[in-house]
mmCIF file of C-alpha atoms in Angstrom:
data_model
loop_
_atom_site.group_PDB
_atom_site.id
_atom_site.type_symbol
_atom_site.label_atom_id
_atom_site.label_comp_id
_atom_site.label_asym_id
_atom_site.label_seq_id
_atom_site.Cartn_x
_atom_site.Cartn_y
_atom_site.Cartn_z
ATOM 1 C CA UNK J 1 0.000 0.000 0.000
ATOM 2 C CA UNK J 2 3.116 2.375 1.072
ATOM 3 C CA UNK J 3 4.323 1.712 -2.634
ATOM 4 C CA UNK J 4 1.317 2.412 -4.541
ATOM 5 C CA UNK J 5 1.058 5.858 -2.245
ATOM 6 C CA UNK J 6 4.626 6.783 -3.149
ATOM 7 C CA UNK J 7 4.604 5.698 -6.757
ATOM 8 C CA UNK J 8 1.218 7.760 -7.036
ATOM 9 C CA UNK J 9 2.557 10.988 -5.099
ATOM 10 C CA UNK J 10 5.971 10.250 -7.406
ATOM 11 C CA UNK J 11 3.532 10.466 -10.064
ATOM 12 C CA UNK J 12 1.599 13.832 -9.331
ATOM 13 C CA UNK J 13 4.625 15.698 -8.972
ATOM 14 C CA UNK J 14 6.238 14.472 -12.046
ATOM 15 C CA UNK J 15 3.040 15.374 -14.283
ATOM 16 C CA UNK J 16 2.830 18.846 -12.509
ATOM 17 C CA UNK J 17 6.354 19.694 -12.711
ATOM 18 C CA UNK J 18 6.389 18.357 -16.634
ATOM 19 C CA UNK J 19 2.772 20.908 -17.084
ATOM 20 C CA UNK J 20 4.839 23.715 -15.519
ATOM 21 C CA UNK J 21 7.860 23.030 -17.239
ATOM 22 C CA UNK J 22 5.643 22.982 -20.587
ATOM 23 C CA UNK J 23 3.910 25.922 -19.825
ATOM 24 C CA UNK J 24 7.188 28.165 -19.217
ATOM 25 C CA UNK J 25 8.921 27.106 -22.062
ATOM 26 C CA UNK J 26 6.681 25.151 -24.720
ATOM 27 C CA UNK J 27 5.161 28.618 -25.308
ATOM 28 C CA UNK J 28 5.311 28.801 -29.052
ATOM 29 C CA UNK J 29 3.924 25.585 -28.856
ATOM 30 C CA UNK J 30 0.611 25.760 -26.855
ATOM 31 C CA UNK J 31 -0.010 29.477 -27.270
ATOM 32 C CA UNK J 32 -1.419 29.765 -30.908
ATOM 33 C CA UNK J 33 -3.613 26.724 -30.283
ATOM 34 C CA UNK J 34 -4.794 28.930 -26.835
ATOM 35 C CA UNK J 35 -4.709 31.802 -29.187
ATOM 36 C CA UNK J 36 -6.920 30.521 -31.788
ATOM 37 C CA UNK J 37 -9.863 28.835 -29.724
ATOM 38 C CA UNK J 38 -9.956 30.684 -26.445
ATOM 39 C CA UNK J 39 -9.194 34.061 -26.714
ATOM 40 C CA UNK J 40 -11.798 36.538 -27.733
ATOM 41 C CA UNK J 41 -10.495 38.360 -30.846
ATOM 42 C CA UNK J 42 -12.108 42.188 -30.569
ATOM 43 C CA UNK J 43 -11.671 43.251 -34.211
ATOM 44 C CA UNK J 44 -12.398 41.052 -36.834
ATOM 45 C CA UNK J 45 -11.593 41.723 -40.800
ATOM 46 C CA UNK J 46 -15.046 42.515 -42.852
ATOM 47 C CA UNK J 47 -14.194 41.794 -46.705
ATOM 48 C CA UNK J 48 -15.540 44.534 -49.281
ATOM 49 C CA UNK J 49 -16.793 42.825 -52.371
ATOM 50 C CA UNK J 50 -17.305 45.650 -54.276
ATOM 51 C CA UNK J 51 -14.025 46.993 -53.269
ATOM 52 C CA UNK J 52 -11.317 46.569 -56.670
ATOM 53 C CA UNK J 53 -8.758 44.059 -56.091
ATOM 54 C CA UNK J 54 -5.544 45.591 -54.763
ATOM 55 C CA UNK J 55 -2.552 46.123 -57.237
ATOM 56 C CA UNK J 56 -0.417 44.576 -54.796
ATOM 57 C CA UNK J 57 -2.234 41.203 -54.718
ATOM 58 C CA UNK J 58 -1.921 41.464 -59.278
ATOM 59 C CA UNK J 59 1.787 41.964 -58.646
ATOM 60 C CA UNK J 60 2.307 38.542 -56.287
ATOM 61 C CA UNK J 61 0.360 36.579 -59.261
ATOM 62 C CA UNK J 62 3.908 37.287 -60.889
ATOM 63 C CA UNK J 63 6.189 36.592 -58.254
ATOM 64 C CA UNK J 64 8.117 33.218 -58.638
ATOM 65 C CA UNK J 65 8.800 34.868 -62.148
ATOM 66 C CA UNK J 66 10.407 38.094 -60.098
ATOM 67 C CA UNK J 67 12.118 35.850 -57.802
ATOM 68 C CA UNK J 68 14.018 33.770 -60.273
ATOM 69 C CA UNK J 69 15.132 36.947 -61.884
ATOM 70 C CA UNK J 70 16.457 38.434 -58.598
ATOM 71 C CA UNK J 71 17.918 34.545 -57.084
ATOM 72 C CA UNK J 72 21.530 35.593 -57.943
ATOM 73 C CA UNK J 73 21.663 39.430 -56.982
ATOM 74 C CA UNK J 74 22.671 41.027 -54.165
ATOM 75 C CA UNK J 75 20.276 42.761 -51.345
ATOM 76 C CA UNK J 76 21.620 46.411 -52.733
ATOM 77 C CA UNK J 77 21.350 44.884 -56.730
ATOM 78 C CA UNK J 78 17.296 43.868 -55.454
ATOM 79 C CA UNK J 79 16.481 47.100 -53.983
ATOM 80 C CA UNK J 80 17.709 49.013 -56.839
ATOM 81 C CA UNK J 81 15.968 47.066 -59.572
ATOM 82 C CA UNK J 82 12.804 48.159 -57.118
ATOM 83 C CA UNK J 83 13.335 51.663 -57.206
ATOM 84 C CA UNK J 84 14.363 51.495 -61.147
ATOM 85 C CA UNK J 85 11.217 49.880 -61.749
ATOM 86 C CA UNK J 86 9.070 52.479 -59.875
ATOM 87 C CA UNK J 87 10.881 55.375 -61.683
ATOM 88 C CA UNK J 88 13.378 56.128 -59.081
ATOM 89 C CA UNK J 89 16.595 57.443 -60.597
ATOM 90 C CA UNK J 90 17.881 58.502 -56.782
ATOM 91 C CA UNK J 91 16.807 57.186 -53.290
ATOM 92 C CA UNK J 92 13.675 58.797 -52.266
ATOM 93 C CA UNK J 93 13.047 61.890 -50.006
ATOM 94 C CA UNK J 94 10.703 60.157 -47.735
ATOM 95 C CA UNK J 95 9.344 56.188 -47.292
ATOM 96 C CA UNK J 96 6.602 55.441 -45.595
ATOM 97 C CA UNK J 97 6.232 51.609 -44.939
ATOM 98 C CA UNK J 98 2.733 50.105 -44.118
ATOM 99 C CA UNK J 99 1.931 46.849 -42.291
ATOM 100 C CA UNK J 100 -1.063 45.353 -42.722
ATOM 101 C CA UNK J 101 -1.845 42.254 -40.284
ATOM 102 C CA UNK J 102 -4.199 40.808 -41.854
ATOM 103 C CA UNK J 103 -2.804 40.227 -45.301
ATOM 104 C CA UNK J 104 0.581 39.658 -43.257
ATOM 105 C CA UNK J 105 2.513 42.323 -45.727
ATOM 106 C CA UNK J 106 4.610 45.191 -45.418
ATOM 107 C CA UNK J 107 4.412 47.468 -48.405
ATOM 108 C CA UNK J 108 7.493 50.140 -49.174
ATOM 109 C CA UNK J 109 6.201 53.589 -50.828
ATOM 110 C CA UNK J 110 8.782 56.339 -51.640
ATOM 111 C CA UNK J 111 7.998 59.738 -52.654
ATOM 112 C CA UNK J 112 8.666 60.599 -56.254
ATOM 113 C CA UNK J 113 8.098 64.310 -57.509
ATOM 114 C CA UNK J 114 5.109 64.775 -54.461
ATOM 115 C CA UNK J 115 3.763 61.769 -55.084
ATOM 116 C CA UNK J 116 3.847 58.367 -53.778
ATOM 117 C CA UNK J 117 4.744 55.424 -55.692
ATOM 118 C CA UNK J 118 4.917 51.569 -54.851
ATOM 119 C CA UNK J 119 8.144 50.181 -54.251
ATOM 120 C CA UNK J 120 7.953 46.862 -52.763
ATOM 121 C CA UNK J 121 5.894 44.526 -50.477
ATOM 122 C CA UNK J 122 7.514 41.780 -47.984
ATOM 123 C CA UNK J 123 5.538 39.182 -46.513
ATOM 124 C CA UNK J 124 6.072 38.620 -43.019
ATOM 125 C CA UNK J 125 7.907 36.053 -41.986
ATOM 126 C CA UNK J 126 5.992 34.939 -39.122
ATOM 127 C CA UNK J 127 3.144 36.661 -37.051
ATOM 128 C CA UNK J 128 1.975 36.930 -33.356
ATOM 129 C CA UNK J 129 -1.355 38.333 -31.661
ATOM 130 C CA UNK J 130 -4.489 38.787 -33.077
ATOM 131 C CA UNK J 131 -6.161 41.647 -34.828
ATOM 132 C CA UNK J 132 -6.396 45.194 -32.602
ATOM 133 C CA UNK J 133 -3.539 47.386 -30.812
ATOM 134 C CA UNK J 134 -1.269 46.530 -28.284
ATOM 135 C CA UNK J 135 -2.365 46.882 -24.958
ATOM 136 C CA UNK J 136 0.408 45.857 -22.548
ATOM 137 C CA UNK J 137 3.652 44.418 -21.904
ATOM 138 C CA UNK J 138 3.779 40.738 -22.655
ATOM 139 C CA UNK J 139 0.865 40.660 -25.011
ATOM 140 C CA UNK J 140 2.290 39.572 -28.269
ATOM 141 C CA UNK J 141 0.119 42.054 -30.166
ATOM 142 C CA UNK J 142 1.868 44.160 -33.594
ATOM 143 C CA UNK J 143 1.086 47.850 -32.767
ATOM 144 C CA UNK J 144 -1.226 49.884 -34.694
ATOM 145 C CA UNK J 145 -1.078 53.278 -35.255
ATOM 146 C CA UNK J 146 1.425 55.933 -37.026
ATOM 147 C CA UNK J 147 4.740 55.813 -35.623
ATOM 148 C CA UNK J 148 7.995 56.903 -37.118
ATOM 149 C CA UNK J 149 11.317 55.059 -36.783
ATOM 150 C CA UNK J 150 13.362 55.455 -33.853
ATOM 151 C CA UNK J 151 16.950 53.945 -34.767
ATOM 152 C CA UNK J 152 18.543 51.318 -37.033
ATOM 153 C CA UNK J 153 20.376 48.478 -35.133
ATOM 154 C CA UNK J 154 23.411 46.677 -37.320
ATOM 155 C CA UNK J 155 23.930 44.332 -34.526
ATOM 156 C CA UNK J 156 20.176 42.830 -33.709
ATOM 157 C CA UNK J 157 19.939 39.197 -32.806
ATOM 158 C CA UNK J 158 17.522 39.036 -35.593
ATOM 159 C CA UNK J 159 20.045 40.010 -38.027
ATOM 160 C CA UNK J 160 19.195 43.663 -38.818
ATOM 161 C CA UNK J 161 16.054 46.029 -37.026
ATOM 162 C CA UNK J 162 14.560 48.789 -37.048
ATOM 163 C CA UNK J 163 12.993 49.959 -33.806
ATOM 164 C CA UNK J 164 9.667 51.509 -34.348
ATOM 165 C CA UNK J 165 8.604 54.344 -32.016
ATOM 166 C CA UNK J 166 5.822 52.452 -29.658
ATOM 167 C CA UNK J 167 4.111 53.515 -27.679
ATOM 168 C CA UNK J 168 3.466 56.978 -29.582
ATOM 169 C CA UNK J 169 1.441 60.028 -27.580
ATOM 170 C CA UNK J 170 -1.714 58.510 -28.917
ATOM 171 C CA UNK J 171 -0.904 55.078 -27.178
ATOM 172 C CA UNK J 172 0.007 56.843 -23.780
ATOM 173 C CA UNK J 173 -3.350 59.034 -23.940
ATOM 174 C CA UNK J 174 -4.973 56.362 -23.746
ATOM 175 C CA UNK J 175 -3.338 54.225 -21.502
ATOM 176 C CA UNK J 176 -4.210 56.540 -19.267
ATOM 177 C CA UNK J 177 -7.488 56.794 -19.842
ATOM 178 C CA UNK J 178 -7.842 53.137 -19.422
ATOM 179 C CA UNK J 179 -5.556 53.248 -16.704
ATOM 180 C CA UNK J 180 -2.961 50.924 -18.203
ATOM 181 C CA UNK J 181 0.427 50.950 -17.518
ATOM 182 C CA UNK J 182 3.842 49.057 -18.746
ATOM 183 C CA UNK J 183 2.531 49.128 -22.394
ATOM 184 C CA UNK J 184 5.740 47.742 -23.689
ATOM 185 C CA UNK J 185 8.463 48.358 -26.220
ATOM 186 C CA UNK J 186 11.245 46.937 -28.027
ATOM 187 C CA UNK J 187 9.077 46.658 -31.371
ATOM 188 C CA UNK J 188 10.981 46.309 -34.255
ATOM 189 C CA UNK J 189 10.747 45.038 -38.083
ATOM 190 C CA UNK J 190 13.809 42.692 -38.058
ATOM 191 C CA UNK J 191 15.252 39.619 -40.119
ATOM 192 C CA UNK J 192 14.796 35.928 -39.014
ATOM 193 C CA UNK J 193 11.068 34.012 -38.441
ATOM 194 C CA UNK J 194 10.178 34.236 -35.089
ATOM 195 C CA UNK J 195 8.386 37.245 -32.894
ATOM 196 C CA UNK J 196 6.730 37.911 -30.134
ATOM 197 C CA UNK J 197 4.715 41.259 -31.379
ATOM 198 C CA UNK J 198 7.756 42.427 -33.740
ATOM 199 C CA UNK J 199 7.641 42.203 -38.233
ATOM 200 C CA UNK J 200 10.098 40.182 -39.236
ATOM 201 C CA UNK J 201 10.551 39.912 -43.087
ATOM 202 C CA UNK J 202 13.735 37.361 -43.344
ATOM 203 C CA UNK J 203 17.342 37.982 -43.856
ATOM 204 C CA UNK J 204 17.450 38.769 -47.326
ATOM 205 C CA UNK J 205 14.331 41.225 -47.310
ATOM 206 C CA UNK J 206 15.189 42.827 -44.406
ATOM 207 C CA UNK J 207 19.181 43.551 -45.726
ATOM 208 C CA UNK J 208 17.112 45.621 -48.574
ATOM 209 C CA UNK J 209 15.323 47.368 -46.563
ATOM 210 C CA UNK J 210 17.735 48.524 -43.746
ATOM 211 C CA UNK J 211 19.722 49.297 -46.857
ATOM 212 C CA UNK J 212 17.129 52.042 -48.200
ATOM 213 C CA UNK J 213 16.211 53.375 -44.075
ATOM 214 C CA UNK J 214 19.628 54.346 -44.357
ATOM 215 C CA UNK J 215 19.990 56.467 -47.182
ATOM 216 C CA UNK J 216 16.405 57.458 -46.952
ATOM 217 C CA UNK J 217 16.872 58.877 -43.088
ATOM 218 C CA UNK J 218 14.986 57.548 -40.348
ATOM 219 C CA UNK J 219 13.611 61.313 -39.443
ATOM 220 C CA UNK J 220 11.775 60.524 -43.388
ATOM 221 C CA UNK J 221 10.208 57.404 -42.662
ATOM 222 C CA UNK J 222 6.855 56.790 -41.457
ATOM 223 C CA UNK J 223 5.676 53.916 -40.138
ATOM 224 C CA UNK J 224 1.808 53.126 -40.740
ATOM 225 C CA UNK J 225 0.241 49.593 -38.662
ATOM 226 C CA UNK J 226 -2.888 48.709 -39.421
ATOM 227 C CA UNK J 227 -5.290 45.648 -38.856
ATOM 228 C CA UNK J 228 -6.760 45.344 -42.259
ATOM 229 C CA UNK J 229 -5.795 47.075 -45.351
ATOM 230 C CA UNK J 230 -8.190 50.125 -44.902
ATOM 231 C CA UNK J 231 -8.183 50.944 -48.788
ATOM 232 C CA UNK J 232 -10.092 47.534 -49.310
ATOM 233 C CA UNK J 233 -11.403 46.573 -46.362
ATOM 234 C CA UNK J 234 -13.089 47.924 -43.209
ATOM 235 C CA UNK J 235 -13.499 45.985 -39.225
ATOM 236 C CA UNK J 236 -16.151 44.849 -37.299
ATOM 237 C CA UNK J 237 -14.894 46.083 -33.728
ATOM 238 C CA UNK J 238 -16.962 43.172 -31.220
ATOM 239 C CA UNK J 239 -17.366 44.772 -27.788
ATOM 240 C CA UNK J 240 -16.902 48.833 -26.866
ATOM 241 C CA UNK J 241 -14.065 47.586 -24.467
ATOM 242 C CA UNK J 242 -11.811 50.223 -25.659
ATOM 243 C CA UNK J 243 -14.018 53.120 -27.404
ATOM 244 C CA UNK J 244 -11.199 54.561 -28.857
ATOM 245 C CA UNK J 245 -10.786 52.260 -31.292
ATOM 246 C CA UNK J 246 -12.819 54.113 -34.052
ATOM 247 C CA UNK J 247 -10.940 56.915 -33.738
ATOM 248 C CA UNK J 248 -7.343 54.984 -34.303
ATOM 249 C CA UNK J 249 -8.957 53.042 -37.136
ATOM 250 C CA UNK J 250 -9.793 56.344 -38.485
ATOM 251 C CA UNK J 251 -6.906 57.733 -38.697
ATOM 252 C CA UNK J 252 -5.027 54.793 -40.017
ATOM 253 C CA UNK J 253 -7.737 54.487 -42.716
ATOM 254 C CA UNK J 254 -7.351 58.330 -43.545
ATOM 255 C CA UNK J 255 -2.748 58.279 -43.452
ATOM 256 C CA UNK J 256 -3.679 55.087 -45.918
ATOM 257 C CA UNK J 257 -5.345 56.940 -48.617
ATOM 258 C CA UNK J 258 -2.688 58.100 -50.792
ATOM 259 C CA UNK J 259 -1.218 55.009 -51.353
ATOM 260 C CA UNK J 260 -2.828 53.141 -53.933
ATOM 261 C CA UNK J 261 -1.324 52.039 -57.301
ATOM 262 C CA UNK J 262 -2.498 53.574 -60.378
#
């Protein structure tokens, strides 16, 4: 009887040490199942059918072509066969670069004679969170809002990053209206495939675009995260949690409208 009590007790506390062990460190295992089915997602995409179909989306249809082109060039060779394709006979004045979470893309617009023109799109190389803003420290979310960015880093883990400028003024307003505090930081669009609430585009993409930060300027870049692509789409926002939210969504929907491809 002593046995089976021991052996049982031996047991328990193997299984709950082996839960805890899993839970502190088999994170990017369980989470995105936890993600998917328990969590409450706030915003959710709403599809416009009469909306026409992004140029971006007619460009990928012709992307394995592109990418066979571009297999033996260099990250500076790629970027400048962008810019030569979009009319660019310099570097441009300004960039702004838009994420968009739902499509999982990161589009690259330069300025060209006062207007804007369509560079370049990288797909993310992996993706965190759910739809709607970051909140707090430790919540995997990908901003949104209009940030700038705040410095280049040539020695990131992640190979390259740029450090966007979260949490702006708008974030901290209304933190504090919520009363939340330790909102977080450290958001960056980076190399590699992993993140916890960061972009990352890969190696290779992200080479190109440090690349053109730099001779753009980071004071000239604008940064523009948004849940949907705004131009084509609009949100359903599910509970008035954080009322807010119409107000951010409208003005990422309005810094959005003078990017679209002719």
């Amino acid at each position: 009887m002593k046995t089976f009590i021991f052996g049982f007790i031996f047991a328990f506390i193997f299984i709950a040490l082996s839960i805890v062990v899993f839970y502190l460190f088999g994170r990017d295992i369980w989470y995105p199942y936890y993600e998917k089915y328990f969590i409450e997602q706030d915003v959710a995409p709403l599809e416009c059918p009469k909306c026409p179909e992004p140029q971006t989306r007619i460009i990928e249809r012709n992307i394995t072509i592109v990418k066979k082109i571009e297999e033996n060039l260099t990250s500076i060779q790629r970027l400048k066969r962008y810019l030569a394709d979009s009319d660019f006979i310099i570097y441009p004045d300004k960039l702004t670069l838009i994420a968009i979470k739902h499509e999982k893309k990161l589009e690259v617009w330069g300025e060209l004679n006062s207007q804007w023109r369509h560079i370049h799109d990288y797909n993310f190389t992996a993706f965190s969170g759910k739809l709607g803003p970051k909140l707090k420290e430790g919540d995997r979310q990908i901003p949104e809002g209009i940030y700038g960015i705040s410095y280049l880093n040539p020695n990131s883990k992640f190979h390259l990053s740029m450090k966007i400028d979260y949490p702006n003024s708008f974030d901290k307003k209304m933190a504090k209206r919520d009363k939340r505090v330790n909102l977080g930081g450290d958001i960056m669009i980076h190399g590699s495939d992993k993140t916890i609430g960061c972009i990352p585009i890969g190696d290779e993409s992200i080479e190109e675009l440090y690349f053109l930060a730099q001779k753009v300027g980071i004071k000239n870049i604008k940064v523009i995260l948004s849940p949907v692509d705004f131009r084509y789409m609009s949100v359903n926002i599910k509970n008035d949690r954080y009322p807010w939210l119409k107000e951010l969504y409208a003005n990422i929907k309005k810094e959005m409208q003078p990017f679209i491809s002719k």
